[in-house]
CSV table of C-alpha atoms in Angstrom, one decimal:
chain,number,residue,atom,x,y,z
F,794,MET,CA,-9.7,-34.6,-2.2
F,795,GLN,CA,-9.6,-31.5,-3.1
F,796,ALA,CA,-6.6,-30.1,-5.0
F,797,TYR,CA,-4.3,-27.2,-2.2
F,798,ILE,CA,-1.6,-25.1,-1.5
F,799,LEU,CA,0.3,-25.6,2.0
F,800,GLY,CA,1.9,-22.5,3.0
F,801,ILE,CA,4.1,-23.3,6.1
F,802,ASP,CA,5.2,-20.6,8.4
F,803,ILE,CA,9.0,-20.7,9.3
F,804,GLY,CA,8.0,-18.6,13.1
F,805,THR,CA,10.6,-18.7,16.1
F,806,GLY,CA,8.6,-21.0,18.2
F,807,SER,CA,6.8,-22.7,16.0
F,808,THR,CA,6.6,-24.3,12.3
F,809,LYS,CA,2.8,-24.0,11.1
F,810,ALA,CA,1.7,-25.8,7.7
F,811,VAL,CA,-2.2,-24.6,6.9
F,812,ALA,CA,-3.9,-26.2,3.9
F,813,VAL,CA,-6.0,-24.0,1.6
F,814,SER,CA,-7.7,-25.4,-1.9
F,815,LEU,CA,-7.7,-23.1,-4.8
F,816,THR,CA,-11.3,-21.8,-3.8
F,817,GLY,CA,-10.5,-20.5,-1.0
F,818,GLU,CA,-11.8,-23.1,1.2
F,819,PRO,CA,-9.6,-24.2,4.5
F,820,LEU,CA,-8.9,-27.3,4.1
F,821,GLY,CA,-6.8,-28.1,8.4
F,822,THR,CA,-3.4,-26.5,9.9
F,823,ILE,CA,-0.6,-28.7,11.5
F,824,SER,CA,2.2,-27.3,14.1
F,825,ASN,CA,5.8,-28.4,15.7
F,826,HIS,CA,7.4,-26.5,18.8
F,827,TYR,CA,10.9,-26.2,19.3
F,828,PRO,CA,13.0,-24.6,21.9
F,829,ILE,CA,15.5,-21.7,21.9
F,830,ASN,CA,18.2,-21.2,24.8
F,831,SER,CA,19.6,-18.4,26.1
F,832,PRO,CA,22.9,-20.0,27.1
F,833,GLU,CA,24.4,-16.5,28.2
F,834,PRO,CA,22.8,-13.5,28.7
F,835,GLY,CA,21.3,-11.6,25.7
F,836,TYR,CA,21.9,-15.1,23.2
F,837,SER,CA,19.2,-16.0,21.6
F,838,GLU,CA,20.0,-19.4,20.0
F,839,GLN,CA,18.1,-22.3,18.3
F,840,ASP,CA,19.5,-25.4,16.6
F,841,PRO,CA,18.6,-25.2,12.5
F,842,LEU,CA,18.0,-29.0,12.4
F,843,LEU,CA,15.5,-29.0,14.8
F,844,ILE,CA,13.3,-26.5,12.9
F,845,TRP,CA,14.1,-28.3,9.8
F,846,ASP,CA,13.1,-31.5,11.6
F,847,ALA,CA,9.7,-29.3,12.8
F,848,PHE,CA,9.1,-28.7,9.4
F,849,VAL,CA,9.7,-32.0,7.6
F,850,LYS,CA,6.8,-33.1,10.4
F,851,CYS,CA,4.7,-30.8,9.1
F,852,LEU,CA,4.8,-31.1,5.5
F,853,ALA,CA,4.8,-35.4,6.4
F,854,GLY,CA,1.7,-34.4,8.9
F,855,ILE,CA,-0.9,-32.2,6.8
F,856,THR,CA,0.1,-35.1,3.6
F,857,ALA,CA,-1.2,-37.5,6.3
F,858,LYS,CA,-4.1,-35.8,7.5
F,859,LEU,CA,-5.7,-35.0,4.1
F,860,GLY,CA,-4.5,-38.0,2.1
F,861,ALA,CA,-2.8,-36.5,-0.6
F,862,ALA,CA,0.2,-34.3,-1.5
F,863,PRO,CA,-0.2,-30.5,-2.0
F,864,GLN,CA,-0.3,-29.1,-5.7
F,865,ALA,CA,2.0,-26.7,-4.4
F,866,VAL,CA,4.4,-25.0,-1.0
F,867,SER,CA,5.3,-21.7,-0.4
F,868,LEU,CA,7.5,-20.7,2.7
F,869,SER,CA,6.8,-17.8,5.2
F,870,SER,CA,10.4,-17.2,7.5
F,871,ALA,CA,10.6,-15.2,10.5
F,872,MET,CA,13.4,-12.9,9.5
F,873,HIS,CA,17.3,-11.9,11.2
F,874,SER,CA,18.5,-15.2,11.8
F,875,ILE,CA,21.8,-15.6,11.5
F,876,ILE,CA,23.5,-19.1,10.5
F,877,PRO,CA,27.3,-19.4,9.3
F,878,VAL,CA,27.5,-22.9,7.7
F,879,ASP,CA,29.9,-25.2,5.6
F,880,GLU,CA,29.9,-26.1,1.6
F,881,HIS,CA,27.5,-28.6,2.7
F,882,GLY,CA,25.3,-26.7,4.2
F,883,GLU,CA,25.7,-27.9,7.5
F,884,ALA,CA,25.7,-25.6,10.7
F,885,LEU,CA,29.0,-24.0,12.1
F,886,LEU,CA,27.5,-22.8,15.2
F,887,PRO,CA,23.6,-22.5,16.7
F,888,MET,CA,21.4,-20.0,14.5
F,889,MET,CA,21.3,-16.6,16.3
F,890,THR,CA,17.9,-15.0,16.4
F,891,TRP,CA,15.8,-11.9,16.1
F,892,ALA,CA,16.8,-11.8,19.2
F,893,ASP,CA,19.9,-12.2,20.0
F,894,ALA,CA,21.4,-9.3,21.3
F,895,ARG,CA,25.3,-9.9,21.9
F,896,SER,CA,25.8,-7.3,18.8
F,897,GLU,CA,24.0,-4.4,21.1
F,898,ASN,CA,26.9,-2.0,21.9
F,899,ILE,CA,28.5,-2.3,18.5
F,900,ALA,CA,24.5,-1.4,16.4
F,901,GLN,CA,24.9,1.7,19.0
F,902,ALA,CA,27.6,2.3,17.8
F,903,LEU,CA,27.0,2.0,14.2
F,904,ARG,CA,24.0,4.3,15.0
F,905,ALA,CA,25.4,6.9,15.7
F,906,THR,CA,27.5,7.1,12.7
F,907,GLU,CA,26.4,8.7,9.3
F,908,LYS,CA,27.1,5.4,7.6
F,909,GLY,CA,25.2,4.1,9.6
F,910,GLU,CA,22.4,6.5,8.4
F,911,ARG,CA,23.1,5.6,5.1
F,912,LEU,CA,23.1,1.7,5.5
F,913,TYR,CA,19.6,2.1,6.8
F,914,HIS,CA,18.6,4.7,3.8
F,915,ASN,CA,20.1,2.0,1.9
F,916,CYS,CA,19.2,-1.0,3.1
F,917,GLY,CA,15.9,-0.6,4.4
F,918,THR,CA,16.8,-2.1,8.5
F,919,ALA,CA,17.0,-0.6,12.0
F,920,ILE,CA,20.1,-0.4,13.2
F,921,HIS,CA,19.7,-2.8,15.4
F,922,ALA,CA,21.3,-5.8,17.5
F,923,MET,CA,18.4,-7.8,15.8
F,924,SER,CA,20.4,-7.2,12.4
F,925,PRO,CA,22.2,-9.5,10.8
F,926,LEU,CA,24.5,-7.0,9.7
F,927,ASN,CA,25.4,-6.5,13.2
F,928,LYS,CA,25.5,-10.3,14.3
F,929,LEU,CA,27.9,-10.7,11.0
F,930,LEU,CA,30.0,-7.6,12.8
F,931,TRP,CA,30.0,-9.7,16.2
F,932,LEU,CA,30.7,-13.0,15.0
F,933,ARG,CA,34.0,-11.5,13.1
F,934,ASP,CA,35.6,-9.7,16.1
F,935,ASN,CA,34.5,-12.3,18.6
F,936,GLN,CA,34.4,-15.5,16.5
F,937,SER,CA,37.2,-15.0,13.9
F,938,ASN,CA,37.9,-18.7,13.6
F,939,ILE,CA,33.7,-19.9,12.4
F,940,PHE,CA,33.8,-16.0,10.6
F,941,GLU,CA,36.5,-17.2,8.4
F,942,ALA,CA,36.0,-20.9,8.3
F,943,ALA,CA,32.0,-20.5,7.2
F,944,HIS,CA,31.0,-21.3,3.8
F,945,LYS,CA,27.8,-18.8,3.6
F,946,PHE,CA,26.5,-16.9,6.3
F,947,ILE,CA,22.5,-18.0,6.1
F,948,SER,CA,19.0,-17.5,7.3
F,949,ILE,CA,17.5,-20.5,8.5
F,950,LYS,CA,14.6,-20.4,5.6
F,951,GLU,CA,17.6,-20.7,2.9
F,952,PHE,CA,19.0,-23.4,5.6
F,953,ILE,CA,15.9,-25.1,4.9
F,954,TRP,CA,16.1,-24.5,0.6
F,955,PHE,CA,18.9,-25.0,1.2
F,956,LYS,CA,18.0,-28.9,2.5
F,957,LEU,CA,15.9,-28.8,-0.2
F,958,PHE,CA,16.9,-28.1,-3.0
F,959,GLY,CA,21.1,-28.4,-2.8
F,960,VAL,CA,21.6,-24.8,-3.7
F,961,PHE,CA,22.4,-21.2,-1.1
F,962,GLU,CA,19.4,-18.6,-2.7
F,963,VAL,CA,17.3,-16.1,-0.5
F,964,ASP,CA,14.4,-14.0,-1.5
F,965,TYR,CA,13.6,-10.7,-1.7
F,966,SER,CA,12.2,-9.8,1.4
F,967,ILE,CA,14.7,-11.9,3.9
F,968,ALA,CA,17.3,-10.6,2.1
F,969,SER,CA,16.2,-7.1,2.5
F,970,ALA,CA,15.7,-7.6,6.7
F,971,ALA,CA,19.5,-8.7,6.4
F,972,GLY,CA,20.7,-4.9,6.9
F,973,MET,CA,23.0,-5.8,3.5
F,974,PHE,CA,20.6,-5.7,0.7
F,975,ASN,CA,19.6,-2.1,-1.1
F,976,ILE,CA,15.7,-2.5,-1.5
F,977,VAL,CA,16.1,-0.5,-4.1
F,978,THR,CA,18.3,-1.7,-6.6
F,979,LYS,CA,17.7,-5.3,-5.1
F,980,GLU,CA,21.8,-6.4,-4.8
F,981,TRP,CA,23.6,-7.1,-1.7
F,982,ASN,CA,25.2,-3.7,-0.7
F,983,ASP,CA,28.8,-2.8,-1.3
F,984,GLU,CA,29.4,-0.4,1.8
F,985,ALA,CA,27.2,-3.1,4.0
F,986,LEU,CA,30.0,-6.1,2.9
F,987,THR,CA,32.5,-3.6,3.2
F,988,LEU,CA,32.0,-3.1,6.7
F,989,THR,CA,31.5,-6.8,7.8
F,990,GLY,CA,35.0,-7.5,5.7
F,991,ILE,CA,32.9,-10.4,3.5
F,992,THR,CA,32.0,-10.2,0.0
F,993,ALA,CA,28.8,-11.2,-1.8
F,994,SER,CA,30.0,-14.9,-2.5
F,995,LYS,CA,29.6,-14.9,1.0
F,996,LEU,CA,25.6,-14.9,0.8
F,997,SER,CA,23.0,-16.5,-0.8
F,998,THR,CA,22.2,-15.6,-4.4
F,999,PRO,CA,18.9,-13.2,-4.2
F,1000,VAL,CA,15.4,-13.8,-6.2
F,1001,ASN,CA,11.6,-12.5,-6.0
F,1002,THR,CA,9.3,-14.2,-4.1
F,1003,THR,CA,7.8,-15.5,-6.4
F,1004,TYR,CA,10.5,-17.6,-7.5
F,1005,TYR,CA,10.4,-21.2,-7.6
F,1006,ARG,CA,12.0,-25.0,-8.2
F,1007,ASN,CA,10.4,-27.9,-8.6
F,1008,SER,CA,13.0,-30.7,-7.8
F,1009,ILE,CA,13.5,-31.5,-4.2
F,1010,ARG,CA,16.3,-34.1,-3.1
F,1011,SER,CA,14.7,-37.6,-3.2
F,1012,GLU,CA,15.5,-38.3,0.1
F,1013,VAL,CA,12.9,-35.6,1.2
F,1014,ALA,CA,10.0,-36.2,-0.8
F,1015,VAL,CA,10.4,-40.1,0.4
F,1016,LEU,CA,10.3,-38.3,4.3
F,1017,THR,CA,7.9,-36.0,4.0
F,1018,GLY,CA,4.8,-38.2,0.7
F,1019,ILE,CA,5.3,-34.9,-1.2
F,1020,ASN,CA,5.8,-36.1,-4.5
F,1021,ALA,CA,9.4,-34.6,-5.8
F,1022,VAL,CA,7.9,-32.5,-8.6
F,1023,THR,CA,6.0,-30.4,-6.7
F,1024,PRO,CA,6.7,-26.5,-6.7
F,1025,PHE,CA,8.1,-24.9,-4.1
F,1026,VAL,CA,7.7,-21.3,-4.1
F,1027,ILE,CA,10.4,-19.6,-2.0
F,1028,GLY,CA,7.9,-16.8,-0.7
F,1029,ALA,CA,8.5,-13.8,2.0
F,1030,SER,CA,9.5,-12.9,5.1
F,1031,ASP,CA,6.6,-13.1,8.4
F,1032,GLY,CA,5.8,-9.8,8.4
F,1033,ALA,CA,5.7,-9.4,4.8
F,1034,CYS,CA,3.1,-12.4,3.7
F,1035,ALA,CA,1.3,-11.2,7.1
F,1036,ASN,CA,0.4,-8.0,5.2
F,1037,LEU,CA,-0.8,-9.6,2.0
F,1038,GLY,CA,-2.5,-13.1,3.9
F,1039,SER,CA,-4.5,-9.9,6.3
F,1040,HIS,CA,-5.4,-7.9,2.7
F,1041,THR,CA,-3.5,-4.9,4.2
F,1042,THR,CA,-3.1,-3.5,0.6
F,1043,GLY,CA,-4.5,-0.3,0.8
F,1044,PRO,CA,-2.8,3.0,1.3
F,1045,ASP,CA,-5.1,3.7,4.6
F,1046,VAL,CA,-5.0,0.5,6.2
F,1047,ALA,CA,-3.0,-1.0,8.7
F,1048,ALA,CA,-1.7,-4.6,9.7
F,1049,LEU,CA,-1.4,-5.1,13.2
F,1050,THR,CA,-0.3,-8.7,14.6
F,1051,ILE,CA,0.5,-10.0,18.2
F,1052,GLY,CA,2.4,-13.1,19.3
F,1053,THR,CA,5.1,-13.2,21.2
F,1054,SER,CA,6.0,-9.9,20.1
F,1055,GLY,CA,3.9,-7.6,17.8
F,1056,ALA,CA,4.3,-5.6,14.7
F,1057,VAL,CA,2.2,-2.7,13.1
F,1058,ARG,CA,3.1,-2.9,9.0
F,1059,ILE,CA,1.7,-1.2,6.2
F,1060,THR,CA,1.7,-1.6,2.4
F,1061,SER,CA,3.4,0.9,0.3
F,1062,PRO,CA,5.4,1.5,-3.7
F,1063,LYS,CA,8.2,3.1,-1.9
F,1064,PRO,CA,9.9,3.4,1.1
F,1065,VAL,CA,8.8,5.5,4.6
F,1066,TYR,CA,11.8,6.4,6.2
F,1067,ASN,CA,12.3,7.9,9.8
F,1068,TYR,CA,15.7,7.4,10.7
F,1069,GLU,CA,14.6,8.8,14.7
F,1070,ALA,CA,11.6,5.6,14.7
F,1071,MET,CA,13.8,3.8,12.2
F,1072,VAL,CA,10.8,2.1,10.5
F,1073,PHE,CA,11.8,-0.2,8.9
F,1074,ASN,CA,11.0,-1.4,4.8
F,1075,TYR,CA,10.8,-4.5,3.5
F,1076,LEU,CA,10.3,-6.2,0.0
F,1077,LEU,CA,7.1,-8.2,-0.1
F,1078,ASP,CA,7.7,-8.3,-3.9
F,1079,GLU,CA,10.2,-6.4,-6.4
F,1080,GLN,CA,7.5,-3.5,-6.1
F,1081,THR,CA,6.2,-3.9,-2.9
F,1082,TYR,CA,7.0,-2.8,0.1
F,1083,VAL,CA,5.8,-3.2,3.9
F,1084,CYS,CA,6.6,-0.5,6.4
F,1085,GLY,CA,6.8,-0.3,9.7
F,1086,GLY,CA,7.4,-1.1,13.2
F,1087,ALA,CA,8.0,-4.2,14.9
F,1088,VAL,CA,8.2,-4.3,19.5
F,1089,ASN,CA,9.4,-7.1,22.1
F,1090,ASN,CA,6.7,-6.9,24.3
F,1091,GLY,CA,3.5,-8.6,23.0
F,1092,GLY,CA,2.2,-12.1,24.1
F,1093,ILE,CA,5.6,-12.8,26.0
F,1094,ALA,CA,4.5,-9.5,28.3
F,1095,VAL,CA,0.9,-11.0,29.0
F,1096,ASN,CA,2.3,-14.5,30.2
F,1097,TRP,CA,4.5,-12.1,32.5
F,1098,LEU,CA,1.2,-11.0,34.1
F,1099,LEU,CA,-0.1,-14.5,34.3
F,1100,LYS,CA,2.7,-15.8,35.7
F,1101,ASN,CA,3.4,-13.1,38.1
F,1102,PHE,CA,-0.1,-11.9,39.4
F,1103,LEU,CA,-2.1,-14.9,39.1
F,1104,GLN,CA,0.8,-17.1,39.6
F,1105,LYS,CA,0.2,-19.7,36.8
F,1106,ASP,CA,3.1,-21.3,35.3
F,1107,ASN,CA,1.8,-24.1,33.3
F,1108,LEU,CA,-0.8,-21.8,31.6
F,1109,THR,CA,-3.9,-22.9,29.9
F,1110,ALA,CA,-6.9,-21.6,28.3
F,1111,ALA,CA,-8.9,-21.4,31.8
F,1112,ASP,CA,-5.7,-18.9,32.6
F,1113,TYR,CA,-6.3,-16.7,29.5
F,1114,ASP,CA,-9.5,-16.5,30.1
F,1115,ALA,CA,-9.9,-15.3,34.2
F,1116,LEU,CA,-7.4,-12.8,32.7
F,1117,PHE,CA,-9.3,-11.1,30.5
F,1118,ASN,CA,-12.7,-11.8,32.6
F,1119,GLU,CA,-10.6,-9.8,35.3
F,1120,ILE,CA,-9.4,-7.1,33.3
F,1121,ALA,CA,-12.6,-6.7,32.2
F,1122,THR,CA,-14.2,-5.7,35.4
F,1123,MET,CA,-11.8,-1.9,35.8
F,1124,PRO,CA,-12.4,0.7,33.8
F,1125,ALA,CA,-10.1,1.8,31.5
F,1126,GLY,CA,-7.2,3.5,32.5
F,1127,SER,CA,-6.8,1.6,35.1
F,1128,ASN,CA,-7.7,4.7,37.6
F,1129,GLY,CA,-4.4,6.3,36.8
F,1130,LEU,CA,-2.3,3.1,36.8
F,1131,ILE,CA,0.5,3.7,33.8
F,1132,PHE,CA,2.5,0.4,32.5
F,1133,LEU,CA,5.3,0.6,29.8
F,1134,PRO,CA,5.3,-3.0,29.4
F,1135,TYR,CA,9.7,-3.2,27.9
F,1136,LEU,CA,10.5,-6.4,30.1
F,1137,TYR,CA,12.1,-7.5,27.9
F,1138,GLY,CA,13.8,-4.6,26.1
F,1139,GLU,CA,12.1,-2.5,23.2
F,1140,ARG,CA,12.7,-2.2,19.6
F,1141,ALA,CA,10.7,0.1,17.7
F,1142,PRO,CA,10.6,3.3,18.0
F,1143,LEU,CA,12.6,3.6,21.2
F,1144,TRP,CA,15.4,0.9,20.2
F,1145,ASP,CA,16.3,0.5,23.7
F,1146,THR,CA,17.6,-3.2,25.0
F,1147,LYS,CA,18.4,-1.8,28.0
F,1148,ALA,CA,14.6,-0.2,28.4
F,1149,CYS,CA,12.8,-2.2,31.0
F,1150,GLY,CA,8.9,-2.6,32.5
F,1151,THR,CA,7.4,0.2,35.1
F,1152,PHE,CA,4.4,0.9,36.9
F,1153,PHE,CA,4.1,4.7,37.6
F,1154,ASN,CA,1.4,6.6,39.6
F,1155,ILE,CA,0.2,3.7,41.8
F,1156,LYS,CA,-2.0,4.9,44.6
F,1157,PRO,CA,-3.3,2.5,47.3
F,1158,ALA,CA,-6.8,2.4,46.0
F,1159,HIS,CA,-4.9,0.4,43.2
F,1160,THR,CA,-5.6,-3.1,43.3
F,1161,ARG,CA,-4.5,-6.4,41.3
F,1162,SER,CA,-7.4,-6.4,38.7
F,1163,HIS,CA,-5.8,-2.4,38.2
F,1164,PHE,CA,-2.1,-3.5,37.8
F,1165,LEU,CA,-3.6,-5.9,35.3
F,1166,ARG,CA,-5.4,-3.9,33.1
F,1167,ALA,CA,-2.8,-1.9,33.2
F,1168,GLY,CA,-0.3,-4.7,32.0
F,1169,LEU,CA,-2.6,-5.0,29.4
F,1170,GLU,CA,-3.6,-1.3,28.3
F,1171,GLY,CA,0.9,-0.6,28.5
F,1172,ILE,CA,1.6,-3.5,25.9
F,1173,CYS,CA,-1.4,-1.6,23.8
F,1174,PHE,CA,-0.1,1.8,24.2
F,1175,ALA,CA,3.3,0.4,23.0
F,1176,LEU,CA,1.9,-0.7,20.2
F,1177,ASN,CA,-0.1,2.5,19.7
F,1178,ASP,CA,3.0,4.2,19.7
F,1179,VAL,CA,4.4,2.2,16.4
F,1180,LEU,CA,1.2,3.0,14.5
F,1181,LYS,CA,1.2,6.7,15.5
F,1182,THR,CA,5.1,6.9,14.7
F,1183,LEU,CA,4.1,5.2,10.9
F,1184,GLU,CA,1.2,6.6,10.4
F,1185,ASP,CA,3.2,10.3,11.2
F,1186,ALA,CA,5.5,9.2,8.6
F,1187,SER,CA,3.0,7.8,6.1
F,1188,GLY,CA,-0.1,9.1,5.9
F,1189,GLY,CA,-3.4,9.0,7.5
F,1190,ILE,CA,-4.4,5.0,8.7
F,1191,THR,CA,-8.1,5.0,9.4
F,1192,GLN,CA,-8.3,1.0,9.6
F,1193,VAL,CA,-6.5,-2.0,11.8
F,1194,ASN,CA,-6.3,-5.4,10.3
F,1195,ILE,CA,-5.2,-7.6,13.1
F,1196,SER,CA,-4.4,-10.8,13.3
F,1197,GLY,CA,-2.2,-13.6,15.6
F,1198,GLY,CA,-4.2,-15.6,18.6
F,1199,PHE,CA,-4.9,-12.1,21.2
F,1200,THR,CA,-7.9,-11.7,18.3
F,1201,SER,CA,-9.6,-14.5,20.1
F,1202,SER,CA,-9.7,-12.5,23.3
F,1203,ALA,CA,-12.9,-9.3,23.3
F,1204,VAL,CA,-11.4,-7.9,25.7
F,1205,TRP,CA,-8.1,-7.0,24.9
F,1206,THR,CA,-8.9,-6.8,21.3
F,1207,GLN,CA,-11.5,-3.8,22.5
F,1208,VAL,CA,-8.9,-2.2,24.8
F,1209,LEU,CA,-6.4,-2.0,21.3
F,1210,ALA,CA,-9.7,-0.2,19.4
F,1211,ASP,CA,-10.1,2.1,22.5
F,1212,ILE,CA,-6.0,3.1,22.7
F,1213,THR,CA,-5.9,3.7,19.2
F,1214,GLY,CA,-9.3,5.4,18.3
F,1215,LYS,CA,-9.3,3.1,14.9
F,1216,ARG,CA,-11.6,1.0,13.6
F,1217,LEU,CA,-10.3,-3.1,14.2
F,1218,ALA,CA,-11.4,-5.2,11.4
F,1219,VAL,CA,-10.3,-9.3,12.0
F,1220,LEU,CA,-10.2,-10.9,8.7
F,1221,GLN,CA,-8.7,-14.4,10.1
F,1222,SER,CA,-7.2,-15.4,13.3
F,1223,GLU,CA,-4.0,-17.0,13.4
F,1224,ASP,CA,-2.3,-17.6,10.0
F,1225,SER,CA,-1.7,-14.3,8.2
F,1226,SER,CA,1.7,-15.1,6.8
F,1227,ALA,CA,0.6,-18.6,5.7
F,1228,LEU,CA,-1.9,-17.5,3.7
F,1229,GLY,CA,0.2,-14.6,2.5
F,1230,ALA,CA,2.8,-17.1,1.8
F,1231,ILE,CA,-0.3,-19.1,-0.2
F,1232,TYR,CA,-1.2,-16.5,-1.9
F,1233,LEU,CA,2.6,-15.6,-3.5
F,1234,ALA,CA,1.8,-19.0,-4.7
F,1235,ALA,CA,-1.4,-19.1,-6.8
F,1236,ARG,CA,0.3,-15.9,-8.6
F,1237,VAL,CA,2.3,-17.2,-10.1
F,1238,LEU,CA,1.4,-20.5,-10.3
F,1239,TYR,CA,-2.6,-20.5,-10.0
F,1240,PRO,CA,-3.1,-16.3,-11.1
F,1241,GLU,CA,-6.9,-18.4,-12.7
F,1242,SER,CA,-7.5,-19.6,-8.9
F,1243,TYR,CA,-6.1,-16.3,-7.2
F,1244,GLY,CA,-8.8,-14.2,-7.1
F,1245,LYS,CA,-10.9,-16.5,-5.3
F,1246,LEU,CA,-8.2,-17.1,-2.7
F,1247,THR,CA,-7.6,-13.5,-2.2
F,1248,ARG,CA,-11.6,-12.5,-2.0
F,1249,VAL,CA,-12.7,-11.3,1.9
F,1250,GLU,CA,-16.1,-12.9,1.8
F,1251,GLN,CA,-16.4,-11.4,5.8
F,1252,GLN,CA,-15.3,-9.0,8.3
F,1253,ASP,CA,-15.8,-8.5,12.1
F,1254,PHE,CA,-14.9,-5.3,12.9
F,1255,ILE,CA,-14.3,-3.8,16.3
F,1256,GLU,CA,-15.3,0.2,16.5
F,1257,PRO,CA,-13.6,1.8,19.5
F,1258,SER,CA,-15.3,3.3,22.1
F,1259,ALA,CA,-15.3,7.0,21.9
F,1260,LYS,CA,-15.5,7.8,26.2
F,1261,ASN,CA,-12.4,5.1,26.3
F,1262,HIS,CA,-10.9,6.6,23.3
F,1263,GLU,CA,-10.7,10.2,25.0
F,1264,VAL,CA,-9.5,8.7,28.6
F,1265,TYR,CA,-6.4,7.5,26.7
F,1266,SER,CA,-5.6,10.6,24.7
F,1267,ARG,CA,-4.9,12.1,28.2
F,1268,MET,CA,-2.9,9.1,29.7
F,1269,PHE,CA,-0.9,8.4,25.8
F,1270,PRO,CA,1.3,11.3,26.3
F,1271,VAL,CA,2.3,10.7,29.9
F,1272,PHE,CA,2.8,7.2,28.3
F,1273,LYS,CA,5.6,8.6,26.2
F,1274,LYS,CA,7.1,11.3,28.2
F,1275,LEU,CA,7.5,8.7,30.9
F,1276,TYR,CA,10.7,7.1,28.6
F,1277,GLY,CA,11.8,10.1,27.8
F,1278,ASP,CA,11.9,10.8,32.2
F,1279,LEU,CA,13.1,7.5,33.4
F,1280,LYS,CA,15.5,6.3,30.3
F,1281,VAL,CA,18.7,7.3,31.4
F,1282,SER,CA,17.9,5.6,35.6
F,1283,MET,CA,17.0,2.6,33.3
F,1284,HIS,CA,20.4,2.3,31.6
F,1285,LEU,CA,22.1,3.1,35.1
F,1286,VAL,CA,19.9,0.0,36.7
F,1287,ASP,CA,20.4,-2.1,33.7
F,1288,GLY,CA,22.2,-5.5,34.7
F,1289,TRP,CA,21.3,-5.2,38.4
F,1290,GLU,CA,19.7,-8.2,40.2
């Protein structure tokens, strides 16, 4: 069996393990899923023990599948989660995920202040309900008994790290997504701590993303089949890892990922600021920032189209094929039909949880197929909105490296290329975050193998159609203007059932 590094991506819906040999050969993947709970409107919660169980199953499963333990393990993780825990690392409440919106009013009030803008510039995270900063403020004001009893406030990666090693540590990348970490000095921000009413002792110790330990608890070694002295690299956030894993390190290249949600990111030696659009600035390592914006409505909006226009509940690969085949029969621009895809509110660049989905310019000639294509185009328009905001703030972008499950659809990727007018490069399909974690491990543990692991042997490119891009270029300003025209009405009807 070849020696390999195992990258594990701890996502919102599943944890996935990817094994790659020290020469860059993919050896296998395995994933385990878990539910998201919404006990009340605006709540998005998960049981961290279920995620820990999925993590253990991934370690044990890949080890059994390949017949050998990895040389090293490195972690990628979703951002913006928060869990109050006791001194033993046991959760006092369910984990609040990035999508938890119960602190929206707190975030809106803070965003309107000079303090909010100052915190954004110092800490790099959007002033939004997703930020752990605002989640902490909500806990302090609404569950004060838990807030006071908590020994630490940690993310899901810190929860798993404590289960592995019995210490509270957080990588710079996850810390920089908390809204409480100074992204320049790389220390917990005093103003954020004062605002929340906690001290740095209530948070984990920050470490670089190449930091590692190699003494997992013996009971974990038994559960997973991994040698207790195997080094575990703490790694970075999923977005930062995805940039590294998709080879998005040049000044004129962006990474675009679509899963349940979506994101556009660049890599920069310094932060890129835009408070109105709240471009995020997260650390990849001590000297590198990943800057960009995330949207709420990616694959989850496509699923809505399938369920409501094609009447599909238990979605299969054939259902997706049917959707894209039907979309392909329609002309670019859907004969003027425009879709605002804000079914689940929106993050960048609107930052409006009360935004809603809207079809505009409906005419008698429009059929179901038009609505389906307009739906997909709306998702791509929203991502283009983020891309243009980022490009305006940072400089020209000539190529977009794409990843995520959507890359398997030729129709979706072509629509994206035509709307953005950019050349798209498909470097791999779904595993960029796990690969980025693997690259971080190789950088510190196997520098002699780093070049082999990160080489790009083949790129598939998707070129935009000039004719279609011209159509979309006329439509995009209308798409942009519609939200501003409808924002007040969206807020008036928010909460209507």
